[in-house]
Short mmCIF file of C-alpha atoms in Angstrom, two decimals:
data_model
loop_
_atom_site.label_atom_id
_atom_site.label_comp_id
_atom_site.label_asym_id
_atom_site.label_seq_id
_atom_site.Cartn_x
_atom_site.Cartn_y
_atom_site.Cartn_z
CA MET T 1 0.00 0.00 0.00
CA THR T 2 1.21 3.50 -0.83
CA SER T 3 0.80 6.63 1.27
CA THR T 4 -0.51 9.80 -0.37
CA LYS T 5 0.76 12.47 2.03
CA ARG T 6 1.10 15.80 0.26
CA ASP T 7 2.21 19.26 1.36
CA ALA T 8 0.31 22.02 -0.46
CA GLY T 9 3.09 24.53 0.22
CA ASN T 10 6.08 25.31 2.39
CA GLY T 11 4.53 27.69 4.89
CA VAL T 12 6.03 30.87 3.44
CA ASP T 13 3.33 33.54 3.33
CA PRO T 14 2.79 34.52 -0.34
CA ARG T 15 1.94 38.08 0.68
CA ILE T 16 5.43 38.75 1.96
CA ALA T 17 7.60 36.22 0.12
CA GLY T 18 10.22 37.62 -2.20
CA GLY T 19 9.32 35.13 -4.90
CA GLU T 20 7.13 32.23 -5.90
CA LEU T 21 8.18 28.74 -6.93
CA ILE T 22 5.41 26.97 -8.86
CA ILE T 23 5.64 23.20 -9.37
CA ASP T 24 3.36 21.67 -12.00
CA LEU T 25 2.71 18.04 -11.13
CA ASP T 26 0.80 17.41 -14.37
CA ALA T 27 3.94 18.37 -16.32
CA LEU T 28 6.10 16.19 -14.06
CA LYS T 29 3.85 13.19 -14.58
CA ALA T 30 3.74 13.79 -18.34
CA ASN T 31 7.54 13.74 -18.35
CA TYR T 32 7.58 10.44 -16.47
CA ARG T 33 5.10 8.88 -18.89
CA ALA T 34 7.16 10.01 -21.89
CA LEU T 35 10.36 8.64 -20.35
CA ALA T 36 8.64 5.36 -19.49
CA GLN T 37 7.41 5.07 -23.06
CA ALA T 38 10.89 5.79 -24.42
CA SER T 39 12.34 3.15 -22.06
CA HIS T 40 9.77 0.39 -22.75
CA PRO T 41 9.93 -2.55 -22.22
CA ALA T 42 12.41 -1.64 -19.49
CA ARG T 43 10.87 -0.30 -16.29
CA THR T 44 11.47 3.31 -15.32
CA ALA T 45 12.66 4.46 -11.91
CA GLY T 46 12.65 7.97 -10.48
CA VAL T 47 15.80 9.68 -9.22
CA VAL T 48 14.70 11.88 -6.32
CA LYS T 49 17.99 12.67 -4.60
CA ALA T 50 18.69 16.20 -3.30
CA ASN T 51 15.06 16.57 -2.21
CA ALA T 52 13.82 15.62 -5.68
CA TYR T 53 16.26 18.02 -7.34
CA GLY T 54 15.09 20.81 -5.07
CA LEU T 55 11.37 20.50 -5.81
CA GLY T 56 10.40 18.52 -2.73
CA SER T 57 10.18 14.76 -2.24
CA ASP T 58 6.87 15.36 -0.45
CA VAL T 59 5.15 16.27 -3.71
CA VAL T 60 7.32 14.59 -6.35
CA VAL T 61 7.30 11.06 -4.92
CA PRO T 62 3.49 10.74 -4.61
CA ALA T 63 3.11 12.11 -8.14
CA LEU T 64 5.51 9.52 -9.55
CA LEU T 65 3.85 6.76 -7.54
CA SER T 66 0.52 7.70 -9.13
CA GLU T 67 2.11 6.98 -12.53
CA GLY T 68 3.28 3.52 -11.46
CA CYS T 69 6.86 4.28 -10.45
CA ARG T 70 8.00 1.74 -7.85
CA ASP T 71 11.78 2.19 -7.91
CA PHE T 72 13.48 5.29 -6.49
CA PHE T 73 17.11 6.36 -6.20
CA VAL T 74 18.46 8.73 -3.56
CA ALA T 75 21.99 9.75 -2.62
CA MET T 76 21.90 9.52 1.18
CA PRO T 77 20.06 7.36 3.74
CA GLU T 78 18.26 10.35 5.25
CA GLU T 79 16.80 11.08 1.81
CA GLY T 80 15.63 7.49 1.64
CA LEU T 81 13.89 7.85 4.99
CA ILE T 82 11.88 10.79 3.63
CA VAL T 83 10.92 8.90 0.47
CA ARG T 84 9.83 5.89 2.55
CA GLN T 85 7.26 8.10 4.32
CA TYR T 86 5.42 8.47 1.00
CA ALA T 87 6.22 5.13 -0.66
CA ASP T 88 5.45 2.16 1.55
CA ASP T 89 5.95 -0.53 -1.08
CA ALA T 90 8.69 0.94 -3.28
CA ARG T 91 12.28 -0.18 -3.70
CA ILE T 92 14.52 2.67 -2.53
CA PHE T 93 18.16 2.44 -3.59
CA VAL T 94 20.75 4.55 -1.76
CA LEU T 95 23.73 5.45 -3.91
CA ALA T 96 26.12 6.48 -1.13
CA GLY T 97 27.16 2.95 -0.16
CA LEU T 98 28.25 1.83 3.30
CA VAL T 99 30.92 2.92 5.77
CA SER T 100 30.30 0.59 8.72
CA GLU T 101 28.07 -2.17 10.06
CA ASP T 102 26.20 0.47 12.09
CA VAL T 103 25.21 2.13 8.81
CA ALA T 104 24.20 -1.27 7.45
CA ARG T 105 21.85 -1.68 10.41
CA LEU T 106 20.35 1.71 9.62
CA TYR T 107 19.65 0.65 6.03
CA ALA T 108 17.93 -2.50 7.22
CA ALA T 109 15.87 -0.67 9.84
CA LEU T 110 14.63 1.83 7.25
CA ASP T 111 14.04 -0.85 4.58
CA LEU T 112 16.50 0.81 2.21
CA THR T 113 18.57 -1.00 -0.40
CA PRO T 114 22.27 -0.08 -0.34
CA VAL T 115 24.22 0.33 -3.54
CA LEU T 116 27.55 -1.42 -2.90
CA ASN T 117 30.35 0.65 -4.43
CA SER T 118 33.48 -1.24 -3.38
CA LEU T 119 34.76 -4.56 -2.13
CA GLU T 120 34.74 -3.00 1.34
CA ASP T 121 31.01 -2.34 0.96
CA VAL T 122 30.53 -5.92 -0.18
CA ALA T 123 32.31 -7.22 2.93
CA ILE T 124 30.37 -4.97 5.31
CA TRP T 125 27.00 -5.97 3.87
CA SER T 126 27.90 -9.68 3.69
CA ASP T 127 29.06 -9.69 7.32
CA PHE T 128 25.99 -7.79 8.45
CA CYS T 129 23.59 -10.16 6.68
CA ALA T 130 25.43 -13.14 8.19
CA THR T 131 25.10 -11.57 11.65
CA ILE T 132 21.34 -11.12 11.38
CA GLY T 133 20.83 -14.40 9.55
CA GLU T 134 19.01 -12.78 6.64
CA GLN T 135 20.16 -11.99 3.11
CA ARG T 136 18.75 -8.52 2.67
CA PRO T 137 18.71 -7.04 -0.86
CA CYS T 138 21.50 -4.90 -2.25
CA ALA T 139 22.60 -3.40 -5.57
CA LEU T 140 26.06 -3.77 -7.07
CA HIS T 141 27.61 -0.70 -8.70
CA VAL T 142 30.32 -1.31 -11.30
CA ASP T 143 32.61 1.41 -12.66
CA THR T 144 32.73 1.01 -16.43
CA GLY T 145 34.42 4.31 -17.23
CA MET T 146 33.22 7.08 -14.91
CA THR T 147 36.19 6.57 -12.55
CA ARG T 148 34.10 7.57 -9.59
CA LEU T 149 32.26 5.01 -7.44
CA GLY T 150 31.93 1.32 -8.17
CA LEU T 151 33.79 -1.98 -8.30
CA THR T 152 36.12 -2.35 -11.23
CA VAL T 153 34.96 -4.67 -13.97
CA PRO T 154 37.57 -7.31 -12.99
CA GLU T 155 36.47 -7.09 -9.34
CA ALA T 156 32.82 -7.56 -10.32
CA LEU T 157 33.64 -10.53 -12.58
CA ALA T 158 35.73 -12.13 -9.84
CA LEU T 159 32.86 -11.69 -7.39
CA ALA T 160 30.49 -13.37 -9.85
CA GLU T 161 32.86 -16.35 -10.13
CA ASN T 162 33.34 -16.74 -6.38
CA GLU T 163 30.33 -18.82 -5.38
CA SER T 164 30.71 -18.41 -1.62
CA ARG T 165 31.15 -14.61 -1.72
CA ARG T 166 28.42 -14.16 -4.29
CA GLY T 167 26.12 -16.53 -2.42
CA ALA T 168 26.41 -14.38 0.69
CA LEU T 169 24.69 -11.52 -1.11
CA ASN T 170 21.13 -11.00 -2.32
CA ILE T 171 21.99 -8.83 -5.32
CA VAL T 172 18.79 -7.51 -6.91
CA LEU T 173 20.35 -4.96 -9.28
CA VAL T 174 23.63 -4.53 -11.14
CA MET T 175 24.22 -0.96 -12.28
CA SER T 176 26.73 1.44 -13.77
CA HIS T 177 26.76 5.11 -14.75
CA LEU T 178 27.53 6.68 -18.13
CA ALA T 179 30.09 9.49 -18.19
CA CYS T 180 29.25 11.04 -21.58
CA ALA T 181 25.61 10.12 -22.28
CA ASP T 182 24.81 13.73 -23.21
CA GLU T 183 27.29 13.36 -26.11
CA PRO T 184 25.68 10.63 -28.23
CA GLU T 185 28.69 10.22 -30.54
CA HIS T 186 31.25 9.96 -27.76
CA PRO T 187 33.11 6.63 -28.11
CA LEU T 188 33.10 6.05 -24.35
CA ASN T 189 29.36 5.34 -24.46
CA GLN T 190 29.84 2.19 -26.53
CA ARG T 191 32.88 1.10 -24.52
CA GLN T 192 30.94 1.43 -21.28
CA LEU T 193 28.02 -0.50 -22.74
CA GLU T 194 30.30 -3.36 -23.81
CA SER T 195 31.97 -3.48 -20.39
CA PHE T 196 28.64 -3.43 -18.62
CA GLN T 197 27.24 -6.22 -20.78
CA ARG T 198 30.15 -8.43 -19.67
CA VAL T 199 29.22 -7.82 -16.05
CA ARG T 200 25.51 -8.19 -16.67
CA ASP T 201 26.08 -11.56 -18.35
CA ALA T 202 28.01 -12.69 -15.28
CA PHE T 203 24.99 -11.93 -13.10
CA PRO T 204 22.08 -13.48 -15.06
CA HIS T 205 18.47 -13.19 -13.94
CA ILE T 206 19.19 -9.97 -12.03
CA ASP T 207 17.86 -6.52 -12.90
CA SER T 208 20.37 -4.27 -14.68
CA SER T 209 20.54 -0.50 -15.03
CA LEU T 210 22.87 1.70 -17.08
CA ALA T 211 20.90 4.63 -18.48
CA SER T 212 20.01 7.79 -16.61
CA SER T 213 18.22 10.65 -18.40
CA ALA T 214 20.42 11.17 -21.45
CA GLY T 215 21.29 7.48 -21.69
CA ILE T 216 17.67 6.62 -22.43
CA PHE T 217 18.06 8.26 -25.84
CA LEU T 218 21.23 6.38 -26.82
CA GLY T 219 19.23 3.35 -27.93
CA ASP T 220 17.52 0.22 -26.68
CA ASP T 221 20.76 -1.56 -25.73
CA PHE T 222 21.38 1.05 -23.06
CA HIS T 223 17.98 0.57 -21.42
CA GLN T 224 18.76 -2.80 -19.81
CA SER T 225 15.84 -3.75 -17.50
CA LEU T 226 15.59 -0.50 -15.52
CA THR T 227 16.23 3.10 -16.57
CA ARG T 228 16.68 5.79 -13.94
CA PRO T 229 15.94 9.30 -15.23
CA GLY T 230 16.65 12.28 -13.01
CA ILE T 231 16.93 15.73 -14.60
CA ALA T 232 14.61 14.81 -17.50
CA LEU T 233 11.76 14.35 -15.03
CA TYR T 234 12.09 17.95 -13.94
CA ILE T 235 12.96 19.85 -17.13
CA GLY T 236 11.47 17.63 -19.82
CA LEU T 237 12.79 15.65 -22.75
CA PRO T 238 15.47 16.75 -25.21
CA ASP T 239 14.15 18.98 -28.01
CA ALA T 240 10.63 19.09 -26.52
CA ALA T 241 10.27 22.82 -27.07
CA SER T 242 6.49 22.79 -26.74
CA GLN T 243 6.53 21.00 -23.40
CA LYS T 244 5.14 22.83 -20.41
CA PRO T 245 7.81 23.41 -17.75
CA VAL T 246 7.57 21.67 -14.39
CA VAL T 247 9.12 24.66 -12.63
CA THR T 248 8.14 28.31 -12.84
CA LEU T 249 10.06 30.78 -10.70
CA LYS T 250 9.04 34.41 -10.16
CA ALA T 251 10.54 37.27 -8.15
CA ARG T 252 8.67 40.21 -6.68
CA VAL T 253 9.57 43.79 -7.67
CA VAL T 254 10.21 45.80 -4.50
CA GLN T 255 11.32 49.10 -6.04
CA VAL T 256 11.19 50.86 -9.40
CA ARG T 257 13.59 53.71 -10.01
CA ALA T 258 14.96 55.91 -12.80
CA ALA T 259 18.70 56.16 -13.43
CA SER T 260 20.77 58.18 -15.89
CA ALA T 261 23.38 57.10 -18.40
CA GLY T 262 26.78 57.00 -16.74
CA GLU T 263 25.49 56.01 -13.31
CA GLY T 264 26.81 52.85 -11.68
CA VAL T 265 24.60 49.97 -10.62
CA SER T 266 25.04 47.39 -7.86
CA TYR T 267 28.34 46.16 -6.40
CA GLY T 268 31.20 46.89 -8.75
CA SER T 269 29.25 49.83 -10.22
CA ALA T 270 28.37 48.54 -13.69
CA VAL T 271 27.94 51.72 -15.78
CA LEU T 272 24.65 52.35 -17.56
CA VAL T 273 24.96 53.19 -21.24
CA ARG T 274 21.52 54.84 -21.46
CA ASP T 275 18.90 56.48 -19.30
CA SER T 276 17.09 53.55 -17.73
CA ILE T 277 14.17 52.36 -15.65
CA LEU T 278 15.36 49.78 -13.14
CA ALA T 279 13.33 47.23 -11.20
CA VAL T 280 14.84 45.91 -8.00
CA ALA T 281 13.58 42.37 -7.35
CA SER T 282 13.62 40.46 -4.07
CA VAL T 283 15.80 37.56 -5.20
CA GLY T 284 19.50 36.84 -4.97
CA TYR T 285 22.12 34.17 -4.62
CA ALA T 286 20.80 33.25 -1.15
CA ASP T 287 17.73 32.06 -3.06
CA GLY T 288 19.74 30.11 -5.63
CA TYR T 289 19.62 32.86 -8.25
CA LEU T 290 23.32 32.51 -8.92
CA ARG T 291 25.76 35.41 -8.75
CA ALA T 292 27.43 33.96 -11.82
CA GLY T 293 24.34 35.06 -13.78
CA SER T 294 25.11 38.74 -13.19
CA GLY T 295 24.60 41.24 -15.99
CA ALA T 296 26.81 42.15 -18.93
CA GLY T 297 29.75 44.45 -18.27
CA VAL T 298 30.48 42.94 -14.85
CA PRO T 299 34.11 41.77 -14.37
CA LEU T 300 33.09 38.33 -13.07
CA ARG T 301 31.35 37.59 -16.37
CA GLY T 302 33.12 35.87 -19.20
CA VAL T 303 31.04 32.82 -20.08
CA GLU T 304 27.85 34.22 -21.56
CA ALA T 305 28.23 37.88 -22.56
CA ALA T 306 24.58 38.78 -22.15
CA GLY T 307 24.29 37.62 -18.54
CA GLY T 308 20.99 36.58 -17.02
CA GLY T 309 17.55 38.04 -17.39
CA GLY T 310 13.84 37.71 -16.73
CA PHE T 311 10.52 38.21 -18.47
CA LEU T 312 7.98 40.86 -17.55
CA HIS T 313 4.86 42.17 -19.34
CA GLY T 314 5.80 40.46 -22.59
CA ARG T 315 9.43 41.62 -22.72
CA HIS T 316 12.80 40.19 -21.84
CA VAL T 317 14.42 42.25 -19.09
CA PRO T 318 18.18 41.78 -18.57
CA VAL T 319 19.99 41.68 -15.24
CA VAL T 320 21.99 44.85 -14.61
CA GLY T 321 25.14 44.67 -12.52
CA ARG T 322 25.91 42.00 -9.98
CA VAL T 323 23.35 39.68 -8.46
CA THR T 324 23.58 40.23 -4.70
CA MET T 325 22.58 38.06 -1.76
CA ASP T 326 18.96 39.20 -1.53
CA LEU T 327 18.35 41.55 -4.47
CA THR T 328 18.79 41.63 -8.24
CA ILE T 329 18.34 44.63 -10.54
CA PHE T 330 16.65 44.33 -13.93
CA ASP T 331 16.58 46.84 -16.78
CA VAL T 332 12.86 47.29 -17.53
CA THR T 333 13.25 50.38 -19.74
CA ASP T 334 11.87 48.62 -22.82
CA VAL T 335 8.76 47.45 -20.98
CA GLY T 336 7.52 51.02 -21.05
CA VAL T 337 7.24 53.97 -18.72
CA ASP T 338 4.79 53.45 -15.82
CA ARG T 339 4.04 49.83 -16.80
CA VAL T 340 6.19 48.32 -14.05
CA GLN T 341 4.88 48.56 -10.51
CA VAL T 342 6.02 47.46 -7.08
CA GLY T 343 4.51 44.00 -6.52
CA ASP T 344 4.87 42.87 -10.15
CA GLN T 345 6.50 39.48 -10.55
CA ILE T 346 9.38 38.92 -12.95
CA GLU T 347 9.55 35.42 -14.43
CA LEU T 348 13.02 33.98 -13.82
CA ILE T 349 12.36 30.40 -14.99
CA GLY T 350 9.34 29.21 -16.96
CA GLU T 351 7.72 29.13 -20.37
CA ASN T 352 9.42 32.35 -21.46
CA ILE T 353 12.76 31.79 -19.72
CA PRO T 354 13.81 28.13 -20.13
CA ILE T 355 15.98 26.82 -17.34
CA GLU T 356 18.64 25.88 -19.89
CA ARG T 357 19.00 29.58 -20.74
CA VAL T 358 19.30 30.50 -17.07
CA ALA T 359 21.99 27.87 -16.58
CA LYS T 360 23.94 28.94 -19.66
CA ALA T 361 23.92 32.56 -18.52
CA ALA T 362 25.48 31.45 -15.23
CA GLY T 363 27.99 29.13 -16.89
CA THR T 364 26.48 26.02 -15.36
CA ILE T 365 23.84 23.31 -15.93
CA PRO T 366 20.13 23.04 -15.02
CA TYR T 367 20.96 20.51 -12.28
CA GLU T 368 22.78 23.18 -10.27
CA ILE T 369 20.03 25.75 -10.79
CA LEU T 370 17.29 23.41 -9.54
CA THR T 371 19.17 22.04 -6.55
CA SER T 372 20.23 25.54 -5.48
CA LEU T 373 16.73 27.00 -5.20
CA GLY T 374 16.33 28.28 -1.66
CA SER T 375 13.62 28.05 0.98
CA ARG T 376 12.48 31.70 0.99
CA TYR T 377 10.15 31.34 -1.99
CA HIS T 378 6.47 30.65 -1.50
CA ARG T 379 6.05 27.19 -2.98
CA ARG T 380 2.80 26.60 -4.84
CA ILE T 381 1.78 23.19 -6.19
CA ILE T 382 -0.51 22.96 -9.22
CA GLY T 383 -1.84 19.92 -11.05
CA ALA T 384 -3.11 16.60 -9.77
CA ALA T 385 -1.21 14.80 -7.00
#
């Protein structure tokens, strides 16, 4: 049986919040269905680490459960504990691995499935299961080219051949992670697939997983029996320009002021090149609106010349000067005199400002933008749970 707990918001009063974070569950569920269809006949898991990429496990997990998702991946045990509150009957895999038998006991008590990332992890889990007299499930992570976590391919093959060591484990999933899946022509993709297939063949009749979001679109061979999309759940599929965004982020205008050409704006005093109308919005890097997205002409820039920007009353409005901790200044001159008022909301992420554009302006990726979003926004949930 599955719980359906759901938080309608985060308790921040919308009348005084500096911004609003809108999460569209219908869009999220549509993304999951599209990814599941692309993965078929493999099953599709949901990666909900980092508090469901910053959107809230409390709302994301029940939505995915309603679409039939029964496998979840988190990074840390405490994240798994939160997911378990909403998913009584799901498999919850924890990617962090083990550090001691005490941690192994914690996994068992919370009904979480550890991902074993080393021979040390294998030994800890084997010894723990022997101590309690029960072979509890685990996943085996193999490094096929990421050079991060995981047993080496030779270590995994040796484990498969050692009947006593292998027999001490209840391995329910063999997995690896692609290093260059977002570059379809990269030769490492095929090399990793070939290495993983060797390991998979050594562990027959066990679920296998290789593809995360981008890997799903490399072809059927990469799907194995379980795909595990993460970022694609939250920002949509590649080249799906017409897709409705899951996340809309808006910031409240707290002051509108006129400034003359030649005046300096914000820290570092970026010089205006024209007479301007400026809107000061209640958002900054303390809210996850990254300082690296500061406006053009600022010394810290050098990745994307135009810097960041928002959307207001049908017009793009660029960031002026440096993004500060709590405030960001936008040039709203082209919106029109007297059209911008205190209390207006500038769209920072949404249909008119794709998150990919926001990330590019800050010299980063959508993952960092989502997981950086702070707690001072009023969170509003729309769509069916």
